[in-house]
């Protein structure tokens, strides 16, 4: 929720979910039936195609008339998440679940998993390879940037298994 | 429906000449055109007057409506403000000075060049960039087609647009006041005409965005002026009128020069031209992927203004001529301080630009979602060839048209054919 700080709970896989807002946690773990589902394949290391899925998600939100500020937040969060899959994983899938009041984005990759999520969440920390750095990525801002632009985020991973990242963005602009 | 004044478009379609070929439908960057009942229809709320459709129309059914030299008769005193690309239209044996002198023979009492204030405009834009450090990147508003593209397709980027009058409008403001003062002519007796290279520039005169008051009285095509000038070129032999030319400022007619001139140690710039490249870049900017740039030049026409469809000369030739003119010119500036002070006083400010959003499927979010569901179902039914034969630009666009009740599934000929074959087999 707006203004909530990352709460490192006892379960290391939960991030940025306000303890008071258990709703978000259960929403992410057991999403209700969405109004609209979209899914995309993401190829590992294919930087030429990287960003196609997030562009399509953005276009869909635009066609639904989502507030411009929210739209740009969603666009950057989706893009960072998609690039993460391209740069670090063996490929994976992106799902966009659209509800009346929010979008839930879920990324499931085929591994190899994140060794230390705490570290990956630190701005500036990166395990990006040479190719990714040459392409201008690997600044270590991926996950922190997603966190900054979403309202609730969940990540679970360990070395040797796959990574699941999910985040929620509400459509109502935060009251200023 | 609403009582707003009708939006002026210079891009005009003649139904009689249209053969319903769908070429225009497929090139339109805002998907504003459909062919229905064998005739093209341009949706006014989506059209940005970029002129893409004009260049591909095989029957000249799409033309640009603009003012004419005949309109000069309406005024006592006429001023021409010429776009920098005008200089590239004339061969070297005529030259820029003669091309300017000729304007006095075809009805104008005075002539001003966009090039006059190129340098001070760059200075003003640099200042604007520095005093707005929170807006990044700032987007050039010098091309009216790209400004309208942002209003229609990227409303979230409207606040990034440079909110300052364009050079041609700055000159119009300056000259109207000057003529009133020096020649003692009433403001309404002065005709200020822009000599322009593109459809969007004509639209900008008749349907200005953000401007506080009426600035121009008309926009005349460079091609029309060119013809008249060539008719009168012999009479110029005896004319020895002194012409002050600001050739060093002509560079902004060329793509990339605006960005280059504005760049500084603390200002990182990028230049993009061609409407489809501009769309790509704007999409990246929208996703915050180009926040490292301070200023981005965006031009609809491939080579910049020399590529506009109201020019006569090949854009590459025009570009070459302008480059050599800029190279051999001496630096000459008008009263820079004067203009800079006016800018600082807010004299060139514009109103916040409004979106002209056409993207949403429905104003009501729930209805938009249900339409989007329908679109997804329909897309699955369509062949995905994006052939345009149905009259909609892509299969997805047809699906949206069907969901909005503006087209039918049967409009897809390929699908009907395949179904027939299936039924037989």
Coordinates of C-alpha atoms in Angstrom, one line a residue:
Chain A
X1 CA 0.0 0.0 0.0
X2 CA 1.2 3.6 -0.6
X3 CA 3.7 4.6 2.0
X4 CA 4.3 1.1 3.3
X5 CA 7.9 0.1 3.9
X6 CA 9.4 -3.2 2.9
X7 CA 8.7 -5.5 5.8
X8 CA 11.1 -8.3 6.1
X9 CA 8.9 -10.9 7.7
X10 CA 10.1 -14.2 9.1
X11 CA 9.3 -15.8 5.9
X12 CA 12.1 -14.4 3.7
X13 CA 10.0 -14.7 0.5
X14 CA 7.6 -11.9 1.4
X15 CA 8.5 -8.3 0.6
X16 CA 6.8 -5.0 0.7
X17 CA 3.6 -6.4 2.0
X18 CA 2.3 -4.4 4.9
X19 CA 1.7 -6.6 7.9
X20 CA -1.7 -5.0 8.3
X21 CA -2.7 -5.7 4.8
X22 CA -2.9 -9.4 4.8
X23 CA -5.4 -9.0 2.1
X24 CA -2.7 -8.4 -0.4
X25 CA -0.7 -11.4 0.7
X26 CA -3.6 -13.8 0.3
X27 CA -4.6 -12.0 -2.9
X28 CA -1.2 -12.7 -4.4
X29 CA -1.0 -16.3 -3.1
X30 CA -4.5 -17.2 -4.0
X31 CA -5.7 -14.9 -6.7
X32 CA -9.4 -14.7 -7.3
X33 CA -10.9 -15.2 -10.7
X34 CA -9.7 -12.2 -12.8
X35 CA -11.8 -10.3 -15.3
X36 CA -9.1 -10.7 -17.9
X37 CA -5.9 -12.9 -18.2
X38 CA -3.0 -12.4 -20.5
X39 CA 0.0 -14.5 -20.8
X40 CA 3.4 -14.2 -22.5
X41 CA 6.4 -16.4 -23.1
X42 CA 9.7 -14.8 -22.4
X43 CA 12.9 -16.0 -24.1
X44 CA 16.2 -16.1 -22.2
X45 CA 18.9 -13.8 -23.5
X46 CA 16.8 -12.4 -26.4
X47 CA 17.3 -8.7 -25.8
X48 CA 16.0 -7.8 -29.2
X49 CA 12.5 -9.0 -28.2
X50 CA 12.8 -8.0 -24.6
X51 CA 10.0 -5.6 -23.6
X52 CA 7.4 -6.9 -26.0
X53 CA 5.2 -8.4 -23.2
X54 CA 5.4 -5.3 -21.0
X55 CA 4.6 -3.1 -24.0
X56 CA 1.5 -5.2 -24.7
X57 CA 0.4 -5.1 -21.0
X58 CA 0.8 -1.3 -21.0
X59 CA -1.2 -1.0 -24.2
X60 CA -4.0 -3.1 -22.8
X61 CA -4.1 -0.9 -19.6
X62 CA -4.2 2.2 -21.8
X63 CA -7.2 0.8 -23.8
X64 CA -8.9 0.2 -20.5
X65 CA -8.4 3.8 -19.6
X66 CA -6.1 3.4 -16.7
X67 CA -4.8 6.6 -15.1
X68 CA -1.7 7.9 -16.9
X69 CA 0.5 8.0 -13.7
X70 CA -0.5 4.5 -12.7
X71 CA 0.0 3.4 -16.3
X72 CA 3.6 4.6 -16.3
X73 CA 4.3 2.8 -12.9
X74 CA 2.9 -0.4 -14.3
X75 CA 4.9 0.0 -17.5
X76 CA 8.3 0.3 -15.7
X77 CA 7.6 -2.4 -13.2
X78 CA 6.6 -4.9 -15.9
X79 CA 9.5 -3.9 -18.0
X80 CA 12.1 -4.4 -15.2
X81 CA 10.5 -7.7 -14.3
X82 CA 10.6 -8.9 -17.9
X83 CA 14.2 -7.8 -18.3
X84 CA 15.1 -9.8 -15.2
X85 CA 13.7 -12.9 -16.8
X86 CA 15.6 -12.2 -20.0
X87 CA 18.9 -11.5 -18.4
X88 CA 19.0 -13.9 -15.5
X89 CA 16.8 -16.9 -16.1
X90 CA 16.4 -19.8 -18.5
X91 CA 13.2 -18.2 -19.8
X92 CA 9.8 -18.1 -18.4
X93 CA 6.3 -16.8 -18.5
X94 CA 4.5 -13.6 -17.6
X95 CA 0.8 -13.5 -16.6
X96 CA -1.2 -10.4 -16.2
X97 CA -4.4 -10.7 -14.2
X98 CA -6.7 -7.7 -14.6
X99 CA -9.4 -6.9 -12.0
X100 CA -11.8 -4.0 -11.6
X101 CA -9.5 -2.2 -9.2
X102 CA -6.0 -3.6 -9.8
X103 CA -3.6 -5.6 -12.0
X104 CA -1.6 -8.6 -10.7
X105 CA 1.5 -9.4 -12.6
X106 CA 3.1 -12.7 -12.1
X107 CA 6.4 -14.0 -13.5
X108 CA 7.4 -17.6 -13.3
X109 CA 10.7 -18.6 -14.7
X110 CA 12.5 -21.9 -15.3
X111 CA 15.4 -21.3 -12.9
X112 CA 18.2 -21.2 -11.9
X113 CA 16.9 -19.3 -8.9
X114 CA 18.2 -16.4 -6.8
X115 CA 20.9 -17.3 -4.2
X116 CA 20.2 -14.4 -1.9
X117 CA 17.0 -12.4 -2.2
X118 CA 18.1 -9.9 0.5
X119 CA 21.1 -9.0 -1.6
X120 CA 19.1 -8.9 -4.9
X121 CA 16.7 -6.4 -3.3
X122 CA 19.6 -4.0 -2.6
X123 CA 19.9 -1.1 -5.1
X124 CA 23.2 -1.5 -7.0
X125 CA 23.6 -5.2 -6.4
X126 CA 23.7 -7.2 -9.6
X127 CA 24.8 -10.6 -10.9
X128 CA 24.2 -9.6 -14.5
X129 CA 26.6 -11.1 -17.0
X130 CA 28.7 -9.4 -19.6
X131 CA 26.1 -9.5 -22.3
X132 CA 23.5 -7.9 -20.1
X133 CA 25.9 -5.2 -19.0
X134 CA 26.8 -4.5 -22.7
X135 CA 23.2 -4.0 -23.4
X136 CA 23.0 -1.4 -20.8
X137 CA 21.4 -3.5 -18.1
X138 CA 22.8 -4.9 -14.9
X139 CA 22.8 -1.7 -12.8
X140 CA 21.2 -3.6 -10.0
X141 CA 18.1 -1.6 -9.9
X142 CA 15.6 -4.2 -11.2
X143 CA 13.9 -5.5 -8.1
X144 CA 14.2 -2.3 -6.1
X145 CA 12.6 -0.4 -9.0
X146 CA 9.7 -2.9 -9.2
X147 CA 9.3 -2.5 -5.5
X148 CA 9.2 1.3 -5.8
X149 CA 6.6 1.2 -8.5
X150 CA 4.1 -1.3 -7.1
X151 CA 1.7 -1.5 -4.2
X152 CA 2.6 -5.0 -3.0
X153 CA 5.2 -7.4 -4.1
X154 CA 6.0 -11.0 -3.4
X155 CA 9.1 -13.0 -4.4
X156 CA 10.2 -16.5 -3.7
X157 CA 13.3 -18.3 -4.9
X158 CA 16.2 -20.3 -3.9
X159 CA 19.2 -21.5 -5.8
X160 CA 18.4 -24.5 -8.0
X161 CA 14.7 -23.8 -8.1
X162 CA 12.7 -21.3 -10.1
X163 CA 11.8 -17.8 -9.2
X164 CA 8.3 -16.5 -8.8
X165 CA 7.7 -12.8 -8.7
X166 CA 4.3 -11.3 -8.3
X167 CA 3.2 -7.7 -7.7
X168 CA 0.0 -5.7 -7.5
X169 CA -0.7 -2.3 -8.8
X170 CA -4.0 -0.6 -7.9
X171 CA -5.8 1.6 -10.5
X172 CA -6.9 4.3 -8.1
X173 CA -4.2 7.0 -7.9
X174 CA -2.9 7.4 -4.3
X175 CA -4.4 10.5 -2.6
X176 CA -1.9 13.3 -2.6
Chain B
X1 CA -23.1 15.2 -29.5
X2 CA -20.9 17.9 -27.9
X3 CA -21.0 21.5 -28.6
X4 CA -17.2 22.0 -29.0
X5 CA -16.0 23.7 -32.1
X6 CA -15.2 21.3 -34.8
X7 CA -11.5 20.4 -34.9
X8 CA -9.8 21.7 -38.0
X9 CA -7.8 19.2 -40.1
X10 CA -5.7 20.2 -43.1
X11 CA -5.7 16.6 -44.3
X12 CA -8.8 16.3 -46.4
X13 CA -10.3 13.3 -48.1
X14 CA -12.3 13.5 -51.4
X15 CA -14.8 10.7 -51.3
X16 CA -15.3 10.8 -55.1
X17 CA -11.7 10.1 -55.8
X18 CA -11.3 7.4 -53.2
X19 CA -11.3 3.8 -54.6
X20 CA -11.2 2.1 -51.2
X21 CA -7.7 0.6 -51.6
X22 CA -6.9 0.6 -47.8
X23 CA -3.2 1.8 -48.3
X24 CA -3.9 4.8 -46.1
X25 CA -5.6 2.6 -43.4
X26 CA -2.4 0.6 -43.0
X27 CA 0.0 3.5 -42.7
X28 CA -1.9 5.7 -40.3
X29 CA 0.1 5.9 -37.0
X30 CA -3.0 6.5 -34.9
X31 CA -5.3 4.0 -36.7
X32 CA -7.6 6.9 -37.6
X33 CA -8.7 5.6 -41.0
X34 CA -11.2 2.9 -41.9
X35 CA -12.6 1.8 -45.3
X36 CA -16.3 1.2 -45.0
X37 CA -18.6 0.7 -48.0
X38 CA -15.5 1.0 -50.3
X39 CA -14.7 4.5 -49.1
X40 CA -12.1 5.7 -46.6
X41 CA -13.3 7.6 -43.6
X42 CA -10.9 9.6 -41.4
X43 CA -11.9 9.8 -37.7
X44 CA -11.3 13.5 -36.8
X45 CA -10.6 12.8 -33.1
X46 CA -7.8 10.5 -34.0
X47 CA -6.2 12.3 -37.0
X48 CA -2.9 14.1 -36.2
X49 CA -2.4 15.6 -39.7
X50 CA 0.9 13.8 -40.1
X51 CA 0.4 13.3 -43.8
X52 CA 1.4 9.6 -44.0
X53 CA -1.8 8.8 -45.9
X54 CA -1.2 11.5 -48.5
X55 CA 2.0 10.0 -49.7
X56 CA 0.6 6.5 -50.2
X57 CA -2.8 7.4 -51.8
X58 CA -2.7 6.2 -55.4
X59 CA -5.6 8.4 -56.7
X60 CA -4.7 11.7 -54.9
X61 CA -7.9 11.5 -53.0
X62 CA -6.2 12.8 -49.9
X63 CA -4.9 16.4 -50.1
X64 CA -3.8 19.2 -47.8
X65 CA -6.2 22.1 -47.4
X66 CA -4.2 25.3 -46.9
X67 CA -4.5 29.0 -47.4
X68 CA -3.7 30.7 -50.7
X69 CA -1.8 33.8 -51.8
X70 CA -5.2 35.2 -52.8
X71 CA -6.0 35.5 -49.1
X72 CA -3.4 38.3 -48.9
X73 CA -6.0 40.7 -50.4
X74 CA -7.9 40.6 -47.1
X75 CA -5.2 42.6 -45.3
X76 CA -3.6 46.0 -45.7
X77 CA -0.2 44.8 -44.7
X78 CA 1.1 41.3 -45.2
X79 CA 4.0 39.5 -43.5
X80 CA 5.5 36.2 -44.6
X81 CA 7.2 34.1 -42.0
X82 CA 9.0 31.4 -43.8
X83 CA 9.9 28.0 -42.6
X84 CA 13.6 27.2 -42.8
X85 CA 13.0 24.4 -45.3
X86 CA 12.0 27.0 -47.9
X87 CA 15.7 27.8 -48.5
X88 CA 16.4 24.3 -49.7
X89 CA 13.8 24.4 -52.5
X90 CA 15.7 26.7 -54.9
X91 CA 18.7 25.7 -57.0
X92 CA 22.0 27.4 -56.4
X93 CA 21.7 29.8 -59.4
X94 CA 18.7 31.4 -57.8
X95 CA 20.0 31.3 -54.3
X96 CA 18.4 32.1 -50.9
X97 CA 18.5 35.9 -51.2
X98 CA 16.7 36.0 -54.5
X99 CA 14.2 33.5 -53.2
X100 CA 13.5 35.9 -50.3
X101 CA 13.4 39.0 -52.5
X102 CA 10.9 37.3 -54.7
X103 CA 8.4 37.3 -51.8
X104 CA 8.1 41.1 -52.0
X105 CA 6.9 40.6 -55.6
X106 CA 4.1 38.2 -55.0
X107 CA 2.2 40.3 -52.4
X108 CA 4.2 40.4 -49.2
X109 CA 5.2 43.7 -47.6
X110 CA 7.7 42.2 -45.2
X111 CA 9.4 38.9 -44.8
X112 CA 10.7 37.2 -41.6
X113 CA 12.6 33.9 -41.4
X114 CA 12.2 31.2 -38.8
X115 CA 16.0 31.0 -39.0
X116 CA 16.3 34.5 -37.4
X117 CA 15.7 33.2 -34.0
X118 CA 17.1 29.7 -34.1
X119 CA 19.9 30.5 -31.8
X120 CA 17.9 32.4 -29.2
X121 CA 15.3 29.6 -29.3
X122 CA 18.0 27.1 -28.4
X123 CA 19.1 29.5 -25.6
X124 CA 15.5 29.7 -24.3
X125 CA 15.0 25.9 -24.5
X126 CA 18.3 25.4 -22.5
X127 CA 17.0 27.7 -19.9
X128 CA 13.7 25.9 -19.8
X129 CA 15.4 22.6 -19.3
X130 CA 17.6 23.9 -16.5
X131 CA 14.7 25.5 -14.6
X132 CA 12.6 22.3 -14.9
X133 CA 15.0 19.7 -13.4
X134 CA 12.2 17.4 -12.3
X135 CA 10.8 16.9 -15.8
X136 CA 12.9 14.4 -17.7
X137 CA 13.1 14.0 -20.6
X138 CA 11.7 17.3 -21.9
X139 CA 10.1 16.7 -25.3
X140 CA 10.4 19.1 -28.2
X141 CA 7.2 20.7 -29.2
X142 CA 8.5 22.1 -32.5
X143 CA 6.8 19.6 -34.7
X144 CA 3.0 20.0 -34.5
X145 CA 2.4 16.4 -35.8
X146 CA 4.3 14.9 -32.9
X147 CA 2.6 17.2 -30.3
X148 CA -0.7 15.9 -31.6
X149 CA 0.6 12.3 -31.6
X150 CA 1.4 12.7 -27.9
X151 CA -2.1 14.2 -27.2
X152 CA -3.7 11.2 -28.9
X153 CA -1.5 8.2 -28.1
X154 CA 0.7 9.2 -25.1
X155 CA -1.4 11.6 -22.9
X156 CA 0.8 10.6 -19.9
X157 CA 3.7 12.5 -21.5
X158 CA 1.9 15.8 -22.1
X159 CA 3.6 17.3 -19.0
X160 CA 7.0 16.5 -20.6
X161 CA 6.3 18.7 -23.6
X162 CA 8.2 21.9 -23.8
X163 CA 5.5 24.5 -23.0
X164 CA 6.8 27.4 -25.0
X165 CA 5.5 28.9 -28.3
X166 CA 7.2 27.6 -31.4
X167 CA 9.8 29.8 -33.2
X168 CA 7.3 30.7 -35.9
X169 CA 4.7 31.8 -33.3
X170 CA 7.3 33.7 -31.4
X171 CA 8.1 35.6 -34.5
X172 CA 4.4 36.2 -35.3
X173 CA 3.9 37.7 -31.8
X174 CA 7.0 39.9 -32.1
X175 CA 6.2 41.2 -35.6
X176 CA 2.6 42.0 -35.1
X177 CA 3.5 44.3 -32.2
X178 CA 6.4 45.7 -34.2
X179 CA 4.3 46.5 -37.3
X180 CA 1.6 48.1 -35.2
X181 CA 4.2 50.4 -33.6
X182 CA 6.4 51.2 -36.5
X183 CA 3.9 51.3 -39.4
X184 CA 0.9 52.6 -37.4
X185 CA -1.3 49.9 -38.8
X186 CA -4.2 48.3 -36.8
X187 CA -3.5 44.8 -35.6
X188 CA -6.5 43.4 -37.5
X189 CA -5.2 45.0 -40.8
X190 CA -2.1 42.9 -40.6
X191 CA -2.0 39.5 -42.3
X192 CA 0.6 37.2 -40.9
X193 CA 1.1 34.1 -43.1
X194 CA 3.4 31.2 -42.4
X195 CA 5.0 29.6 -45.5
X196 CA 5.0 25.9 -44.4
X197 CA 6.4 22.5 -45.5
X198 CA 3.8 20.2 -44.0
X199 CA 0.1 19.4 -43.3
X200 CA 0.6 19.5 -39.6
X201 CA 2.0 23.1 -39.8
X202 CA -1.2 24.2 -41.6
X203 CA -3.3 22.5 -38.9
X204 CA -1.2 24.2 -36.2
X205 CA -2.2 27.6 -37.6
X206 CA -5.9 27.0 -37.7
X207 CA -6.2 24.7 -34.7
X208 CA -3.4 25.8 -32.4
X209 CA -2.8 23.9 -29.2
X210 CA -2.1 25.7 -25.9
X211 CA -1.7 29.2 -27.4
X212 CA -3.3 32.1 -25.5
X213 CA -4.3 34.3 -28.5
X214 CA -4.7 34.3 -32.2
X215 CA -1.2 34.5 -33.8
X216 CA -1.4 33.7 -37.4
X217 CA -3.8 34.5 -40.2
X218 CA -3.0 31.7 -42.5
X219 CA -0.6 29.0 -43.7
X220 CA 0.5 28.8 -47.3
X221 CA 2.2 25.8 -48.8
X222 CA 5.8 26.2 -49.8
X223 CA 4.9 24.5 -53.1
X224 CA 2.3 27.3 -54.0
X225 CA 4.8 30.0 -53.1
X226 CA 7.5 28.3 -55.1
X227 CA 5.4 28.2 -58.3
X228 CA 4.5 31.9 -58.0
X229 CA 8.1 32.8 -57.3
X230 CA 9.3 30.9 -60.3
X231 CA 6.7 32.8 -62.4
X232 CA 8.1 36.1 -61.3
X233 CA 11.8 35.3 -61.2
X234 CA 12.6 37.3 -64.3
X235 CA 11.2 40.5 -62.8
X236 CA 13.7 40.2 -60.0
X237 CA 16.7 41.1 -62.2
X238 CA 16.1 44.8 -61.6
X239 CA 15.4 44.5 -57.9
X240 CA 18.3 45.5 -55.8
X241 CA 16.5 45.5 -52.5
X242 CA 18.9 44.6 -49.7
X243 CA 18.1 41.3 -48.0
X244 CA 19.3 40.4 -44.6
X245 CA 19.5 36.7 -44.4
X246 CA 20.0 34.6 -41.3
X247 CA 21.3 31.5 -43.1
X248 CA 23.2 30.3 -40.1
X249 CA 19.9 29.5 -38.5
X250 CA 18.5 27.4 -41.3
X251 CA 19.8 24.2 -39.8
X252 CA 16.6 23.4 -37.9
X253 CA 14.9 22.4 -41.1
X254 CA 17.1 19.3 -40.9
X255 CA 16.5 16.4 -38.5
X256 CA 18.9 16.2 -35.6
X257 CA 20.1 19.8 -35.7
X258 CA 17.7 21.0 -33.0
X259 CA 19.0 18.4 -30.5
X260 CA 22.6 19.1 -31.5
X261 CA 22.3 22.8 -31.0
X262 CA 20.6 22.5 -27.6
X263 CA 23.0 20.0 -26.2
X264 CA 25.5 21.3 -23.6
X265 CA 27.8 19.8 -21.0
X266 CA 24.9 19.5 -18.6
X267 CA 22.2 18.8 -21.3
X268 CA 22.1 15.4 -22.9
X269 CA 19.9 15.3 -26.0
X270 CA 18.5 12.8 -28.4
X271 CA 16.9 13.3 -31.9
X272 CA 14.3 11.0 -33.5
X273 CA 12.6 11.4 -36.8
X274 CA 10.0 9.5 -38.8
X275 CA 6.6 9.0 -37.2
X276 CA 7.0 5.3 -36.5
X277 CA 10.4 5.8 -34.9
X278 CA 8.9 8.6 -32.8
X279 CA 6.1 6.2 -31.6
X280 CA 8.8 3.6 -30.5
X281 CA 10.7 6.2 -28.6
X282 CA 7.6 7.7 -26.9
X283 CA 6.7 4.2 -25.8
X284 CA 10.1 3.8 -24.2
X285 CA 9.9 7.2 -22.6
X286 CA 6.5 6.3 -21.2
X287 CA 8.0 3.3 -19.5
X288 CA 10.7 5.5 -18.0
X289 CA 13.4 3.9 -20.0
X290 CA 14.9 7.2 -21.4
X291 CA 14.9 9.3 -18.2
X292 CA 18.7 9.8 -18.6
X293 CA 18.0 12.3 -21.5
X294 CA 17.3 15.9 -20.7
X295 CA 15.8 16.8 -24.1
X296 CA 14.4 14.8 -27.0
X297 CA 13.8 16.2 -30.5
X298 CA 10.8 14.5 -32.2
X299 CA 10.1 15.1 -35.9
X300 CA 7.3 13.5 -37.9
X301 CA 9.0 13.7 -41.3
X302 CA 11.9 11.4 -42.1
X303 CA 14.6 14.1 -42.8
X304 CA 13.0 16.7 -40.7
X305 CA 11.0 19.7 -42.2
X306 CA 12.7 19.3 -45.6
X307 CA 10.8 16.0 -45.8
X308 CA 7.4 17.5 -45.5
X309 CA 4.9 16.9 -48.3
X310 CA 4.3 20.6 -49.1
X311 CA 7.9 21.0 -50.3
X312 CA 8.8 20.7 -54.0
X313 CA 12.5 19.6 -53.8
X314 CA 13.7 16.1 -53.0
X315 CA 14.5 16.1 -49.3
X316 CA 18.0 14.9 -49.7
X317 CA 18.8 17.6 -52.2
X318 CA 17.2 20.3 -50.0
X319 CA 19.2 19.0 -47.0
X320 CA 22.4 19.2 -49.0
X321 CA 21.7 22.8 -50.1
X322 CA 20.8 23.9 -46.6
X323 CA 23.9 22.3 -45.1
X324 CA 26.2 24.2 -47.5
X325 CA 24.3 27.5 -46.8
X326 CA 24.8 27.1 -43.1
X327 CA 28.4 26.3 -43.5
X328 CA 29.2 29.4 -45.6
X329 CA 27.0 31.8 -43.6
X330 CA 28.2 34.4 -41.2
X331 CA 26.8 34.4 -37.7
X332 CA 24.1 36.9 -37.6
X333 CA 21.6 37.3 -34.8
X334 CA 18.7 39.5 -34.1
X335 CA 18.3 41.1 -30.7
X336 CA 18.8 38.0 -28.6
X337 CA 18.5 39.7 -25.2
X338 CA 15.2 41.3 -26.2
X339 CA 13.7 37.8 -27.0
X340 CA 15.2 36.2 -24.0
X341 CA 13.7 38.9 -21.7
X342 CA 10.3 38.4 -23.3
X343 CA 10.5 34.7 -22.7
X344 CA 11.5 35.3 -19.0
X345 CA 8.5 37.6 -18.6
X346 CA 6.3 34.7 -19.7
X347 CA 5.4 36.3 -23.1
X348 CA 5.8 33.0 -24.9
X349 CA 4.2 30.7 -22.3
X350 CA 1.5 28.3 -23.5
X351 CA -1.4 26.7 -21.7
X352 CA -1.1 23.2 -20.4
X353 CA -1.7 20.9 -23.4
X354 CA -4.9 18.8 -23.1
X355 CA -5.1 15.1 -24.0
X356 CA -7.2 14.0 -27.0
X357 CA -7.3 10.5 -25.8
X358 CA -8.8 8.0 -28.1
X359 CA -7.2 4.9 -26.7
X360 CA -9.8 3.6 -24.2
X361 CA -12.4 1.2 -25.5
X362 CA -15.0 2.7 -23.2
X363 CA -15.2 5.6 -20.8
X364 CA -16.6 3.2 -18.2
X365 CA -13.9 0.9 -16.8
X366 CA -16.2 -2.1 -16.4
X367 CA -17.5 -1.7 -19.9
X368 CA -14.0 -1.3 -21.2
X369 CA -13.0 -4.6 -19.6
X370 CA -16.0 -6.4 -21.0
X371 CA -15.2 -5.0 -24.5
X372 CA -11.5 -6.1 -24.0
X373 CA -12.7 -9.6 -23.2
X374 CA -14.7 -9.6 -26.4
X375 CA -11.7 -8.3 -28.4
X376 CA -9.6 -11.2 -27.1
X377 CA -12.3 -13.7 -28.2
X378 CA -12.7 -12.1 -31.6
X379 CA -8.9 -11.9 -32.2
X380 CA -8.7 -15.7 -31.7
X381 CA -11.3 -16.1 -34.5
X382 CA -9.3 -13.9 -37.0
X383 CA -6.5 -15.1 -39.2
X384 CA -3.9 -12.6 -37.9
X385 CA -2.7 -11.6 -41.3
X386 CA -3.2 -7.9 -40.8
X387 CA -4.0 -7.6 -44.5
X388 CA -6.3 -4.7 -44.1
X389 CA -8.8 -5.9 -46.7
X390 CA -11.7 -5.6 -44.2
X391 CA -11.0 -1.9 -44.0
X392 CA -9.5 -1.9 -40.5
X393 CA -5.7 -1.6 -40.2
X394 CA -5.0 -4.9 -38.3
X395 CA -6.9 -8.0 -37.1
X396 CA -6.7 -6.6 -33.6
X397 CA -8.2 -3.2 -34.8
X398 CA -11.0 -5.1 -36.5
X399 CA -11.7 -7.0 -33.3
X400 CA -11.9 -3.7 -31.5
X401 CA -14.2 -2.3 -34.1
X402 CA -16.4 -5.3 -33.8
X403 CA -16.5 -5.1 -30.0
X404 CA -17.5 -1.4 -30.4
X405 CA -20.2 -2.4 -32.8
X406 CA -18.6 -0.6 -35.7
X407 CA -17.8 -3.7 -37.8
X408 CA -18.9 -7.3 -38.2
X409 CA -17.0 -10.6 -38.1
X410 CA -18.1 -11.2 -41.7
X411 CA -16.0 -8.2 -42.8
X412 CA -13.0 -10.6 -42.7
X413 CA -13.0 -12.1 -46.1
X414 CA -10.1 -14.5 -45.3
X415 CA -12.1 -16.0 -42.4
X416 CA -15.2 -16.4 -44.5
X417 CA -13.3 -18.1 -47.3
X418 CA -11.6 -20.5 -45.0
X419 CA -14.8 -21.3 -43.3
X420 CA -16.4 -22.1 -46.6
X421 CA -13.6 -24.4 -47.6
X422 CA -13.9 -26.1 -44.2
X423 CA -17.6 -26.6 -44.7
X424 CA -16.9 -28.2 -48.1
X425 CA -14.1 -30.4 -47.0

